[in-house]
Coordinates of N, CA and C in Angstrom, one line a residue:
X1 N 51.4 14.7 9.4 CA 51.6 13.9 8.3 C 50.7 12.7 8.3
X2 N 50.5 12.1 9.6 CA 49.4 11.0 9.7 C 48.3 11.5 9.1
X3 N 47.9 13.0 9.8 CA 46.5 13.0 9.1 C 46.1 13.1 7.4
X4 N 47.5 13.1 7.1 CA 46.8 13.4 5.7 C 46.8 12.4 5.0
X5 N 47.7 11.4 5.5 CA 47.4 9.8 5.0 C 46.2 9.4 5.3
X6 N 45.4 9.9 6.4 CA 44.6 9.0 6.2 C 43.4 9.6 5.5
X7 N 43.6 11.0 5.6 CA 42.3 11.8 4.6 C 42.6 10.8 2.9
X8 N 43.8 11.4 2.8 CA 44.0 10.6 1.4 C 43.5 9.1 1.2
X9 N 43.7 8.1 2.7 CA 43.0 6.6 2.4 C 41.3 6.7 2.5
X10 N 41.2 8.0 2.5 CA 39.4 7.8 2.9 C 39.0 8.5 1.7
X11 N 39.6 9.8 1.1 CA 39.3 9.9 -0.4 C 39.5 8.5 -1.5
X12 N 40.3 7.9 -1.5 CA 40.6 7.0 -2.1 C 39.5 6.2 -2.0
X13 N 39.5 5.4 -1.2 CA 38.4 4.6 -0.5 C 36.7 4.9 -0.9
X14 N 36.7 6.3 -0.4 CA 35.1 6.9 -1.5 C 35.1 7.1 -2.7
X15 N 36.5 7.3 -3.5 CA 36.4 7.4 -4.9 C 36.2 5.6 -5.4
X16 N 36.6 5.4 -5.0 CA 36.3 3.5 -5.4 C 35.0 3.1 -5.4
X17 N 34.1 3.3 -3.9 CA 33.1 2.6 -4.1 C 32.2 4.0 -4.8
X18 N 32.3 4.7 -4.6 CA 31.2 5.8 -5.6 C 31.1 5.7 -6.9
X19 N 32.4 4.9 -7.8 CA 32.6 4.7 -9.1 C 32.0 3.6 -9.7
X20 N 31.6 2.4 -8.5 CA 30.8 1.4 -8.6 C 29.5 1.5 -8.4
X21 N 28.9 3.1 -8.2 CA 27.4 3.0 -8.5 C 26.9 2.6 -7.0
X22 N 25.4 2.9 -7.4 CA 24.2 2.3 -6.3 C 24.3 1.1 -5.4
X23 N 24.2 0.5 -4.7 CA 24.3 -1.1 -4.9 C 22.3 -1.3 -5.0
X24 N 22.1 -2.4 -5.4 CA 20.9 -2.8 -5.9 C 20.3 -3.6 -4.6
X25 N 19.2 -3.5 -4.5 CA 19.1 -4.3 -2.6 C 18.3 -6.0 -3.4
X26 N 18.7 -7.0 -3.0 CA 18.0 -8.3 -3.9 C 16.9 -8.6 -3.0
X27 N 16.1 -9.3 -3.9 CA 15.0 -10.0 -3.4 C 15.2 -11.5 -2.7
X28 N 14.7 -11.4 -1.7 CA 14.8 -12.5 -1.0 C 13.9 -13.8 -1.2
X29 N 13.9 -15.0 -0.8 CA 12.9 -16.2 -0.8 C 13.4 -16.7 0.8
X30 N 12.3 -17.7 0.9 CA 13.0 -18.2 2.0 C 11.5 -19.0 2.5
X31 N 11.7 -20.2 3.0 CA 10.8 -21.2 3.9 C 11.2 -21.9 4.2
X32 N 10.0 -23.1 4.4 CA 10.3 -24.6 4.8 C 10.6 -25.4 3.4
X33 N 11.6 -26.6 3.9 CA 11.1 -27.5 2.8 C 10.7 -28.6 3.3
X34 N 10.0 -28.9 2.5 CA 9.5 -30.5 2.9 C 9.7 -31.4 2.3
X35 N 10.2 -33.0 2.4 CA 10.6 -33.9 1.4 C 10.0 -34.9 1.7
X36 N 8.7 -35.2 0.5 CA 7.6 -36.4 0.8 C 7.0 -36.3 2.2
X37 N 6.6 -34.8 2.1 CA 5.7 -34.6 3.4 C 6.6 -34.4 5.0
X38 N 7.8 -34.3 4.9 CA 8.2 -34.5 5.9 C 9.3 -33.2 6.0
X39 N 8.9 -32.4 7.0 CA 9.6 -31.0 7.3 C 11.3 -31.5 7.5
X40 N 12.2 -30.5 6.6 CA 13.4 -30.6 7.2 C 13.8 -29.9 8.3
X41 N 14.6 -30.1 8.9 CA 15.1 -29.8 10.3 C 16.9 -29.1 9.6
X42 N 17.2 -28.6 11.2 CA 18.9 -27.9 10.5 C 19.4 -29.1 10.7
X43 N 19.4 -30.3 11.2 CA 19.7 -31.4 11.6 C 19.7 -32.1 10.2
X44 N 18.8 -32.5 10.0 CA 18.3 -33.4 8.9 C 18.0 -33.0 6.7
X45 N 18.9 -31.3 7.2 CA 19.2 -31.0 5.7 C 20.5 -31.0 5.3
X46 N 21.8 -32.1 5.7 CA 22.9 -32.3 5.6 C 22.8 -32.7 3.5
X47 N 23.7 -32.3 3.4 CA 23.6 -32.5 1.8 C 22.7 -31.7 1.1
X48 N 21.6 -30.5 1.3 CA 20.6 -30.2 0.5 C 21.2 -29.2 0.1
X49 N 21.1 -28.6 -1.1 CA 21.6 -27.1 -1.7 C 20.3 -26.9 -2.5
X50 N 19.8 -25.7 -2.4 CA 19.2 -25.3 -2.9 C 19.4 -23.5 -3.6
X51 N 18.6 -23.8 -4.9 CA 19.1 -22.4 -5.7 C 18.5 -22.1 -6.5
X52 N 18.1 -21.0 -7.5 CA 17.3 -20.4 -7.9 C 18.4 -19.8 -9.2
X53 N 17.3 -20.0 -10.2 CA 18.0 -19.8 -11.5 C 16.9 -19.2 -12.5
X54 N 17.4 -18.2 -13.5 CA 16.2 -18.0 -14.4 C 15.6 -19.3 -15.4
X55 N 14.8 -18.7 -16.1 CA 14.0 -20.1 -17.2 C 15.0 -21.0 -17.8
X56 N 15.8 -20.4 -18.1 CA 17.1 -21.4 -19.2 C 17.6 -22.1 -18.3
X57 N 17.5 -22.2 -17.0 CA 18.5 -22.6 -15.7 C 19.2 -22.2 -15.8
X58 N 19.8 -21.2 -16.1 CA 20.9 -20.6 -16.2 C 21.3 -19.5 -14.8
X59 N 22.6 -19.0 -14.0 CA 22.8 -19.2 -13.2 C 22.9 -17.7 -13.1
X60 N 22.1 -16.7 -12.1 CA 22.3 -15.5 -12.0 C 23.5 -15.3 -11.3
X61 N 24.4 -13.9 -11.8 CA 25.3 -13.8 -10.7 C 25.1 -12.8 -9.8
X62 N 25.5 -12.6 -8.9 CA 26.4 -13.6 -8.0 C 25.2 -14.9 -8.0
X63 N 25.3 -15.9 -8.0 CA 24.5 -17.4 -7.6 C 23.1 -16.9 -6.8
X64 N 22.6 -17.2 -6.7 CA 21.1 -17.0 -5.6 C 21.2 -18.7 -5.4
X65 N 21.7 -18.7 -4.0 CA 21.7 -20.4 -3.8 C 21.9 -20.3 -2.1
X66 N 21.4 -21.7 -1.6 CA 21.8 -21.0 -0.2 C 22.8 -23.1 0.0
X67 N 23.5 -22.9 0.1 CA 24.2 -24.4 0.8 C 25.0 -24.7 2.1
X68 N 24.9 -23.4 2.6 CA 25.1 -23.9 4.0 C 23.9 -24.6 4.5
X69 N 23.3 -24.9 4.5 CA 22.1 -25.7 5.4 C 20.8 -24.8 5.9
X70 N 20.0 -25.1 6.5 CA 18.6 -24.0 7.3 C 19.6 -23.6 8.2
X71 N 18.6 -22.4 8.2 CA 19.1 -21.6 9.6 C 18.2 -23.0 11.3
X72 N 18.6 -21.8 12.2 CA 18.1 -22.6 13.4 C 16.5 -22.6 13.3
X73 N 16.1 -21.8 12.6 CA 14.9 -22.0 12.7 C 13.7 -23.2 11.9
X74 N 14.8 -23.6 11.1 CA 14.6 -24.9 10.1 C 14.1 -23.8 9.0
X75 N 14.7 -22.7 8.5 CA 14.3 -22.0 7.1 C 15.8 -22.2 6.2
X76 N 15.3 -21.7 5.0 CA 16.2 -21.9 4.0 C 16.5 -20.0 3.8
X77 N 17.2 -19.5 3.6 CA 17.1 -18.5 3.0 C 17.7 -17.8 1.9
X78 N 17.3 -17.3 0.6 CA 18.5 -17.5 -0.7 C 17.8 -16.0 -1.1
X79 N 19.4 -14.9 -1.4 CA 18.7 -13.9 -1.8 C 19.3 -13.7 -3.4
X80 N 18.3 -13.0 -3.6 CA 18.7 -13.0 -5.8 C 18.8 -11.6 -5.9
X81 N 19.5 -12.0 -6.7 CA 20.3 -10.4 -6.9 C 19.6 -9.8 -8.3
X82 N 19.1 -8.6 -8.0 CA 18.6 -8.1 -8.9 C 19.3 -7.8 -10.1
X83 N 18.7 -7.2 -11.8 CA 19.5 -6.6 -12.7 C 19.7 -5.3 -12.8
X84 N 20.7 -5.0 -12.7 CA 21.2 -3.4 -12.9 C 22.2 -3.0 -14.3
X85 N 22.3 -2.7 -15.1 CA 22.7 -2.7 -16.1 C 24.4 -2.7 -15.7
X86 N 24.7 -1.6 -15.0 CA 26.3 -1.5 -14.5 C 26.7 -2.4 -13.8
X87 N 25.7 -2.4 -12.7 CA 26.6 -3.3 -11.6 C 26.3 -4.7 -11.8
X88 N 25.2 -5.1 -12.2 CA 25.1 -7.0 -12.2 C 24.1 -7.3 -13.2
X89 N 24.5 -7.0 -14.8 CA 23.9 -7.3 -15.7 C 23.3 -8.7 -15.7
X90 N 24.0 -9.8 -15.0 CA 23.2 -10.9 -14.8 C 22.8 -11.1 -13.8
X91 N 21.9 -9.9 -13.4 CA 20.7 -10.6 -12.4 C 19.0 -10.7 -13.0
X92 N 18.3 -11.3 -11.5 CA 17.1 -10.9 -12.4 C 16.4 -9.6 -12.4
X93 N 15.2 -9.8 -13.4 CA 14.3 -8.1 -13.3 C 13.3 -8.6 -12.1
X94 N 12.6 -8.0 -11.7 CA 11.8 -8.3 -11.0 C 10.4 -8.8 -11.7
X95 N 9.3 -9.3 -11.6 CA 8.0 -9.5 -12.3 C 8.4 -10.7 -13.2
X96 N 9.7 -11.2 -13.3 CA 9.7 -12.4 -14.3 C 9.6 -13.8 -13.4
X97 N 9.7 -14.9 -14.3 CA 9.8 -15.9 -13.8 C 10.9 -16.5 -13.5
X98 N 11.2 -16.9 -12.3 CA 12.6 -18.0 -12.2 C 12.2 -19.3 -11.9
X99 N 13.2 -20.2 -11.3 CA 12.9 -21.5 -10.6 C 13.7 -21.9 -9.9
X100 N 12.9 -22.8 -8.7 CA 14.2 -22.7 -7.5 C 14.6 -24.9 -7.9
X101 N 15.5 -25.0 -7.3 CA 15.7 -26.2 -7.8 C 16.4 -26.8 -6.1
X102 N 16.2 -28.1 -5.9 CA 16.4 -28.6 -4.9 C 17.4 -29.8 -5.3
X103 N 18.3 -29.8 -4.4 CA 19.7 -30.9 -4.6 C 20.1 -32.2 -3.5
X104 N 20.0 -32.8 -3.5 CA 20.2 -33.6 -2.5 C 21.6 -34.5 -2.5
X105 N 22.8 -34.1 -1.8 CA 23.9 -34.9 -2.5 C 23.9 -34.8 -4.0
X106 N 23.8 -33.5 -4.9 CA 24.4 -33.1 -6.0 C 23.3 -33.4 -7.1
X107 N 22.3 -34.9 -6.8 CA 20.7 -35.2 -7.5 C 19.6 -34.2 -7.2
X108 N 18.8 -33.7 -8.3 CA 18.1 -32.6 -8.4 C 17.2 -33.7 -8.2
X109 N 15.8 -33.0 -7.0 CA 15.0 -33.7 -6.8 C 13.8 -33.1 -7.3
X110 N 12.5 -33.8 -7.1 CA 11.5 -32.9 -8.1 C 10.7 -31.9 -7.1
X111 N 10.4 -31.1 -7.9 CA 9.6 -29.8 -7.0 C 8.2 -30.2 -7.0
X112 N 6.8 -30.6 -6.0 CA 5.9 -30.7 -6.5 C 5.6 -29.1 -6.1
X113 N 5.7 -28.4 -5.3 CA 5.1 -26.9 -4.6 C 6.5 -25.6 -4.7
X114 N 6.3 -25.1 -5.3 CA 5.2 -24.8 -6.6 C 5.8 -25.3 -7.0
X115 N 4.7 -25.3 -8.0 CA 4.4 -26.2 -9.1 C 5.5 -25.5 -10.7
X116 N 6.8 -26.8 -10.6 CA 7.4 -27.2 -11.2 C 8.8 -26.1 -10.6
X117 N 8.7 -26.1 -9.4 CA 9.5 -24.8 -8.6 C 9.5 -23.9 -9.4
X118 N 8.4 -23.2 -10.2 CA 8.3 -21.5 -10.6 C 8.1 -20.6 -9.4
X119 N 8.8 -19.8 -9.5 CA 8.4 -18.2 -8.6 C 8.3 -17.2 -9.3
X120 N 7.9 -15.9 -9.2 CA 8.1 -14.8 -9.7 C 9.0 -13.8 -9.0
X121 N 9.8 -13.2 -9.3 CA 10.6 -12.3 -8.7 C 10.4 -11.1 -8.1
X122 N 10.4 -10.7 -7.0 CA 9.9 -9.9 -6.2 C 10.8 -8.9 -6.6
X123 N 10.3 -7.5 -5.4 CA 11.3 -6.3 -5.9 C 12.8 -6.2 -5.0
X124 N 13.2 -5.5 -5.2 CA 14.7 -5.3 -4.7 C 14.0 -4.6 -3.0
X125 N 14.7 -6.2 -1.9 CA 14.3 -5.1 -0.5 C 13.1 -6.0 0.2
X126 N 12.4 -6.7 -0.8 CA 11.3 -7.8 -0.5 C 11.7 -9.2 0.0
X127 N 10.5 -9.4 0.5 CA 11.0 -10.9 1.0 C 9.7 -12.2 0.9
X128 N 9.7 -13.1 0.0 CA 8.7 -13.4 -0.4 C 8.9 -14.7 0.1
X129 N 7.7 -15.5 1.4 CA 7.3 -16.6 1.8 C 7.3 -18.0 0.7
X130 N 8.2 -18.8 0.7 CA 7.8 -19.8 -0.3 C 8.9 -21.3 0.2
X131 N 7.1 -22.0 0.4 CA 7.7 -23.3 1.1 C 7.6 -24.3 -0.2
X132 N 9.0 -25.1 0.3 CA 9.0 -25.8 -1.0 C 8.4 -27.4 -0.8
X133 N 8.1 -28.2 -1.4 CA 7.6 -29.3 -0.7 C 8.1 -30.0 -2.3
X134 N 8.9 -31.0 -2.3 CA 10.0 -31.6 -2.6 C 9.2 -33.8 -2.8
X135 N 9.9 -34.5 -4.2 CA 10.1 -35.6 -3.9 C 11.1 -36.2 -4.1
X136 N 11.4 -37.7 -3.3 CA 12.5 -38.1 -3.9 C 12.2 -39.0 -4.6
X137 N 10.8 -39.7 -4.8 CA 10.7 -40.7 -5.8 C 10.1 -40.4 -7.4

């Protein structure tokens, strides 16, 4: 009798996620930031959120933002979720433009690199180098 409960919880279980489709693999970002020239540390990015939104600013879902802090290595890393029509109609396509935005205690600070924090969006699986270099005045 056990066994058939659990064949039944593992049909069940594949019929679920097989009815939700592919999953889509997102495009990654990730570097240093620097603020007025000065590299952040995992130490010294207490308060910074950083996140990535299309042209409207508007907010892909799931979020593409990273607010736990740098990893150990003093990198940021934030992955964007691609568009798929079924599974995450609000993500991005790849080849367009987004912009990453930098927060300091909840104040958006300015992006000089790049220039006006534009990126373009890579493919689903990629992972694209981009150091941000930040002011606060």
């Amino acid at each position: 009798m056990k066994r058939y409960l659990v064949y039944a919880a593992v049909l069940f279980l594949f019929s679920f996620s097989a009815s939700a489709g592919p999953a889509v693999l997102p495009a990654r970002i990730g570097g240093s930031v620097f603020v007025n020239g000065v590299a952040l540390t995992k130490d010294t990015a207490t308060g910074f959120v950083i996140k990535v939104t299309g042209k409207d600013k508007k907010d892909f879902s799931p979020a593409a933002e990273d607010k736990d802090g740098l990893n150990g290595a003093g990198k940021y890393i934030i992955d964007i979720p691609l568009y798929d029509p079924s599974n995450q109609p609000e993500g991005a396509k790849p080849g367009t433009p987004a912009f990453v935005h930098v927060y300091k205690n909840g104040v958006e600070l300015k992006i000089e690199k790049p220039a006006n924090g534009e990126i373009k969006i890579g493919k689903g699986g990629t992972i694209t180098p981009v150091n941000l270099f930040v002011l606060t005045d």
